[in-house]
CSV table of C-alpha atoms in Angstrom, one decimal:
chain,number,residue,atom,x,y,z
L,685,VAL,CA,0.0,0.0,0.0
L,686,ASP,CA,1.4,3.4,-1.0
L,687,LEU,CA,1.3,5.7,2.1
L,688,ALA,CA,0.9,8.7,-0.1
L,689,LEU,CA,-2.8,7.7,-0.5
L,690,LEU,CA,-3.3,8.5,3.2
L,691,GLY,CA,-2.4,12.1,2.5
L,692,LEU,CA,-6.1,12.7,1.5
L,693,PHE,CA,-7.1,12.1,5.1
L,694,THR,CA,-4.1,13.7,6.9
L,695,PRO,CA,-4.1,17.4,6.0
L,696,PHE,CA,-1.6,18.2,8.8
L,697,ILE,CA,1.0,16.0,7.1
L,698,ALA,CA,2.5,18.0,4.2
L,699,ASP,CA,4.4,15.1,2.7
L,700,LEU,CA,3.9,11.4,3.3
L,701,ARG,CA,5.8,8.6,1.4
L,702,GLY,CA,6.7,5.0,1.7
L,703,TYR,CA,5.0,1.6,1.5
L,704,ALA,CA,3.2,-0.6,4.0
L,705,SER,CA,2.8,-4.4,3.9
L,706,LEU,CA,-0.8,-5.0,4.9
L,707,SER,CA,-2.6,-8.2,6.0
L,708,MET,CA,-6.4,-8.2,6.8
L,709,ASP,CA,-9.0,-10.6,7.9
L,710,LEU,CA,-12.7,-9.7,7.4
L,711,ARG,CA,-15.3,-11.9,9.0
L,712,GLY,CA,-18.8,-11.6,10.5
L,713,THR,CA,-22.0,-10.7,8.7
L,714,VAL,CA,-23.0,-7.8,6.4
L,715,GLN,CA,-24.8,-6.2,9.4
L,716,LYS,CA,-21.9,-6.7,11.8
L,717,PRO,CA,-18.6,-7.2,10.1
L,718,THR,CA,-15.4,-7.7,12.1
L,719,LEU,CA,-12.0,-6.6,10.9
L,720,SER,CA,-8.5,-7.5,12.1
L,721,GLY,CA,-5.0,-7.4,10.7
L,722,SER,CA,-1.5,-6.0,10.8
L,723,ALA,CA,0.7,-3.6,8.9
L,724,TYR,CA,4.4,-3.1,8.7
L,725,VAL,CA,5.9,0.2,7.4
L,726,GLU,CA,9.6,0.4,6.4
L,727,LYS,CA,11.6,3.4,5.0
L,728,GLY,CA,8.7,5.7,5.4
L,729,TYR,CA,8.9,9.5,5.3
L,730,ALA,CA,6.6,12.1,7.0
L,731,LYS,CA,6.7,15.9,7.1
L,732,PHE,CA,4.2,17.5,9.4
L,733,THR,CA,2.9,21.0,8.4
L,734,GLU,CA,3.6,22.6,11.8
L,735,PHE,CA,6.9,20.9,12.4
L,736,TYR,CA,10.2,22.1,10.7
L,737,HIS,CA,11.9,18.7,10.6
L,738,PRO,CA,10.8,15.6,8.7
L,739,PHE,CA,10.7,12.1,10.1
L,740,SER,CA,12.7,9.8,7.8
L,741,ASN,CA,13.5,6.0,7.7
L,742,VAL,CA,10.2,5.4,9.5
L,743,ARG,CA,9.6,1.8,10.6
L,744,ALA,CA,6.4,0.8,12.3
L,745,ASP,CA,4.8,-2.4,13.4
L,746,VAL,CA,1.0,-2.1,13.7
L,747,LEU,CA,-1.9,-4.3,14.7
L,748,PHE,CA,-5.6,-3.3,14.3
L,749,ASN,CA,-9.2,-4.4,14.7
L,750,ASP,CA,-12.6,-2.9,14.7
L,751,ASN,CA,-12.0,-1.0,18.0
L,752,GLN,CA,-8.3,-0.3,18.2
L,753,ILE,CA,-5.0,0.4,16.4
L,754,LEU,CA,-2.1,-0.8,18.4
L,755,LEU,CA,1.3,0.7,17.6
L,756,ASN,CA,3.7,-2.0,18.8
L,757,SER,CA,6.8,-0.2,17.8
L,758,VAL,CA,7.5,3.0,15.8
L,759,ARG,CA,11.1,4.2,15.1
L,760,ALA,CA,12.4,7.0,12.9
L,761,ASP,CA,15.3,9.3,12.3
L,762,LEU,CA,14.7,13.0,13.2
L,763,ALA,CA,17.1,16.0,12.9
L,764,GLY,CA,20.2,13.9,13.2
L,765,GLY,CA,18.9,11.8,16.1
L,766,LYS,CA,16.5,8.9,16.8
L,767,VAL,CA,12.9,8.7,17.8
L,768,SER,CA,11.0,5.7,19.1
L,769,GLY,CA,7.6,5.1,20.6
L,770,ASP,CA,4.5,3.0,21.0
L,771,GLY,CA,0.8,3.4,21.9
L,772,LYS,CA,-2.7,2.9,20.8
L,773,ILE,CA,-5.7,4.6,19.2
L,774,THR,CA,-9.1,3.4,20.5
L,775,PHE,CA,-12.4,4.0,18.7
L,776,GLN,CA,-15.4,4.6,20.9
L,777,GLY,CA,-18.4,6.1,19.1
L,778,GLU,CA,-17.4,9.5,17.9
L,779,SER,CA,-14.3,9.5,20.0
L,780,ARG,CA,-10.8,8.6,18.6
L,781,GLN,CA,-8.9,8.2,21.9
L,782,VAL,CA,-5.1,8.5,21.3
L,783,ASP,CA,-2.5,7.4,23.8
L,784,VAL,CA,1.0,7.4,22.3
L,785,LYS,CA,4.3,7.9,24.1
L,786,GLY,CA,7.9,7.9,23.0
L,787,ASN,CA,11.3,9.4,23.3
L,788,PHE,CA,13.9,11.2,21.2
L,789,ASN,CA,17.6,11.1,21.6
L,790,GLU,CA,20.4,13.4,20.4
L,791,VAL,CA,18.3,15.5,18.1
L,792,ARG,CA,19.4,18.9,16.6
L,793,LEU,CA,16.4,21.0,16.3
L,794,ASN,CA,15.7,24.4,14.7
L,795,ILE,CA,12.4,25.1,16.3
L,796,PRO,CA,11.3,27.9,16.1
L,797,GLU,CA,13.5,28.9,13.2
L,798,GLY,CA,16.6,30.6,14.6
L,799,PHE,CA,16.5,28.6,17.8
L,800,ARG,CA,19.1,25.9,17.2
L,801,THR,CA,19.3,23.4,20.0
L,802,ARG,CA,20.4,19.8,20.7
L,803,GLY,CA,19.3,17.4,23.3
L,804,SER,CA,16.9,14.5,24.2
L,805,GLY,CA,13.6,14.1,25.8
L,806,THR,CA,10.1,12.5,25.9
L,807,VAL,CA,6.9,13.1,24.1
L,808,ALA,CA,3.3,11.9,24.8
L,809,ILE,CA,0.2,12.5,22.6
L,810,ARG,CA,-3.2,12.1,24.3
L,811,GLY,CA,-6.8,13.0,23.9
L,812,PRO,CA,-10.2,11.9,22.5
L,813,GLN,CA,-10.2,14.2,19.4
L,814,PHE,CA,-8.5,17.0,17.6
L,815,PRO,CA,-6.7,19.0,18.7
L,816,TYR,CA,-4.8,16.3,20.6
L,817,THR,CA,-2.5,17.3,23.5
L,818,MET,CA,1.2,16.9,22.8
L,819,ASP,CA,3.3,16.9,26.0
L,820,ILE,CA,7.0,17.4,25.4
L,821,ASN,CA,9.8,17.3,27.9
L,822,TYR,CA,13.0,18.5,26.3
L,823,GLN,CA,16.4,18.4,28.0
L,824,VAL,CA,18.7,20.8,26.1
L,825,THR,CA,22.4,20.0,26.3
L,826,GLY,CA,23.6,22.9,24.0
L,827,GLY,CA,22.8,25.2,21.1
L,828,GLU,CA,22.7,28.7,19.8
L,829,VAL,CA,19.9,31.3,19.3
L,830,ILE,CA,20.3,33.6,16.4
L,831,TYR,CA,16.7,34.7,16.2
L,832,GLU,CA,16.4,38.5,16.2
L,833,PHE,CA,14.0,39.4,19.1
L,834,GLY,CA,11.2,41.5,17.9
L,835,ASP,CA,11.0,40.1,14.4
L,836,PRO,CA,7.5,39.1,13.5
L,837,VAL,CA,6.8,35.4,13.6
L,838,SER,CA,5.4,34.1,10.4
L,839,SER,CA,1.9,32.7,10.7
L,840,GLU,CA,0.9,32.7,7.0
L,841,GLN,CA,1.1,28.9,6.8
L,842,SER,CA,-2.3,27.2,7.3
L,843,VAL,CA,-3.6,23.7,7.0
L,844,LYS,CA,-6.5,23.3,4.5
L,845,ALA,CA,-8.6,20.3,5.5
L,846,SER,CA,-9.7,17.7,2.9
L,847,ALA,CA,-13.3,17.5,1.9
L,848,TYR,CA,-13.1,13.8,2.7
L,849,LEU,CA,-12.4,14.4,6.4
L,850,PRO,CA,-15.0,14.2,9.2
L,851,ARG,CA,-17.1,17.4,9.5
L,852,PHE,CA,-15.3,18.6,12.6
L,853,LEU,CA,-12.1,18.8,10.6
L,854,TYR,CA,-13.6,20.4,7.5
L,855,GLN,CA,-12.6,24.0,7.9
L,856,GLU,CA,-10.1,26.4,6.3
L,857,SER,CA,-7.4,25.7,8.9
L,858,PHE,CA,-7.0,23.9,12.2
L,859,HIS,CA,-4.3,22.9,14.6
L,860,PRO,CA,-4.0,19.1,15.1
L,861,PHE,CA,-2.1,19.6,18.4
L,862,THR,CA,-2.1,21.7,21.5
L,863,PHE,CA,1.4,21.8,22.9
L,864,LEU,CA,2.6,21.5,26.5
L,865,VAL,CA,6.4,21.9,26.3
L,866,ASP,CA,8.8,21.9,29.2
L,867,VAL,CA,12.3,23.0,28.1
L,868,ASN,CA,15.2,22.6,30.6
L,869,LEU,CA,18.5,24.1,29.7
L,870,LYS,CA,20.8,21.6,31.3
L,871,ASN,CA,23.8,23.4,29.8
L,872,PRO,CA,23.9,27.1,28.8
L,873,VAL,CA,22.8,28.1,25.3
L,874,LEU,CA,24.5,30.9,23.5
L,875,VAL,CA,22.2,33.8,22.4
L,876,ASN,CA,24.0,35.5,19.6
L,877,ASN,CA,22.0,38.2,17.8
L,878,SER,CA,22.1,42.0,17.4
L,879,LEU,CA,20.7,42.6,20.9
L,880,VAL,CA,22.4,40.0,23.1
L,881,GLN,CA,25.6,38.0,23.1
L,882,ALA,CA,25.6,35.8,26.2
L,883,ASN,CA,25.2,32.3,27.4
L,884,VAL,CA,21.8,31.7,28.9
L,885,SER,CA,20.5,29.1,31.4
L,886,GLY,CA,17.1,28.3,32.9
L,887,GLN,CA,13.8,26.6,32.3
L,888,VAL,CA,10.8,27.6,30.3
L,889,LYS,CA,7.3,26.1,29.8
L,890,ALA,CA,5.3,26.8,26.7
L,891,ALA,CA,1.6,26.0,26.2
L,892,GLY,CA,-0.8,26.5,23.2
L,893,VAL,CA,-0.8,26.2,19.5
L,894,PRO,CA,2.3,27.2,17.4
L,895,ASP,CA,1.1,30.7,16.5
L,896,ARG,CA,-0.3,31.4,20.0
L,897,LEU,CA,2.2,30.1,22.5
L,898,ILE,CA,2.2,31.3,26.1
L,899,LEU,CA,5.5,31.1,28.1
L,900,ASP,CA,6.2,30.7,31.8
L,901,GLY,CA,9.7,30.4,33.3
L,902,THR,CA,13.0,32.2,33.9
L,903,LEU,CA,16.1,32.6,31.8
L,904,THR,CA,19.3,33.9,33.3
L,905,PRO,CA,22.2,35.3,31.2
L,906,ALA,CA,25.7,34.6,32.3
L,907,VAL,CA,27.7,37.4,33.9
L,908,GLY,CA,30.1,38.9,31.4
L,909,GLY,CA,27.8,38.6,28.5
L,910,LYS,CA,26.8,41.7,26.4
L,911,VAL,CA,23.6,43.6,25.7
L,912,PHE,CA,23.5,46.1,22.8
L,913,PHE,CA,21.6,49.3,22.9
L,914,ARG,CA,21.9,51.5,19.7
L,915,ASP,CA,24.9,49.4,18.8
L,916,LYS,CA,26.7,50.2,22.0
L,917,PRO,CA,27.6,47.1,24.1
L,918,PHE,CA,26.9,46.9,27.9
L,919,GLU,CA,28.4,44.1,30.0
L,920,ILE,CA,25.9,42.0,32.0
L,921,SER,CA,26.7,42.0,35.7
L,922,GLY,CA,23.5,40.2,36.8
L,923,GLY,CA,19.8,39.8,36.2
L,924,TYR,CA,17.2,37.5,34.6
L,925,VAL,CA,14.3,37.4,32.2
L,926,GLU,CA,11.0,36.1,33.6
L,927,TYR,CA,8.0,35.0,31.6
L,928,GLU,CA,4.6,34.7,33.3
L,929,ARG,CA,2.0,33.7,30.8
L,930,MET,CA,3.5,35.9,28.1
L,931,PRO,CA,4.0,35.4,24.3
L,932,PRO,CA,7.5,34.6,23.1
L,933,ASP,CA,8.0,38.0,21.5
L,934,ASN,CA,7.7,39.9,24.8
């Protein structure tokens, strides 16, 4: 089965490639059929609309029946690192209950663009319907921020839903996930732009959809770093930046 065919029903995936080996068993009556089977995906590729990095070399072992899809094992390459996970999707009436968890190791992310980090962490996707909650714990071991603070964040990109989707998804645009992200800077990260040149440490939590994130947390620049005002450098002798339910641009 060509995975590209699933693109009709997954508008939040910008690019989907690869093949799946599929085995199915259909039994029962016309009034009450029963379906079970398995699928195996190898060398798959997926690029999510709201995620900068693609998942490549995707391998997945899947079992399914009338009521449930069981993800026995999912593995992929992501941003120079590895991703693995498992979980299930349960069908209960109108509900599509998702419970998937996994981890990522030694990735090098550029999210948002201009925030280059490396590290490892865990991810969990849960919920009964769209938008699902994606809970991410990211332990950052290094990186560099070259983003120019105050630059507008592009929000032109939208997801157009397919007419073949359920009605609750048929709209001009929608966000498939609501994010709960906990970022812990285990090692300082260099902020290197026209306003600041300093190593920064701290912990920040972000919640919301990509174009409407709210931040909580504290970032502390290292003593000896520099802040620029009208191109004149000032040495940092102390201080911190605190977010309390504020957007990233503040």
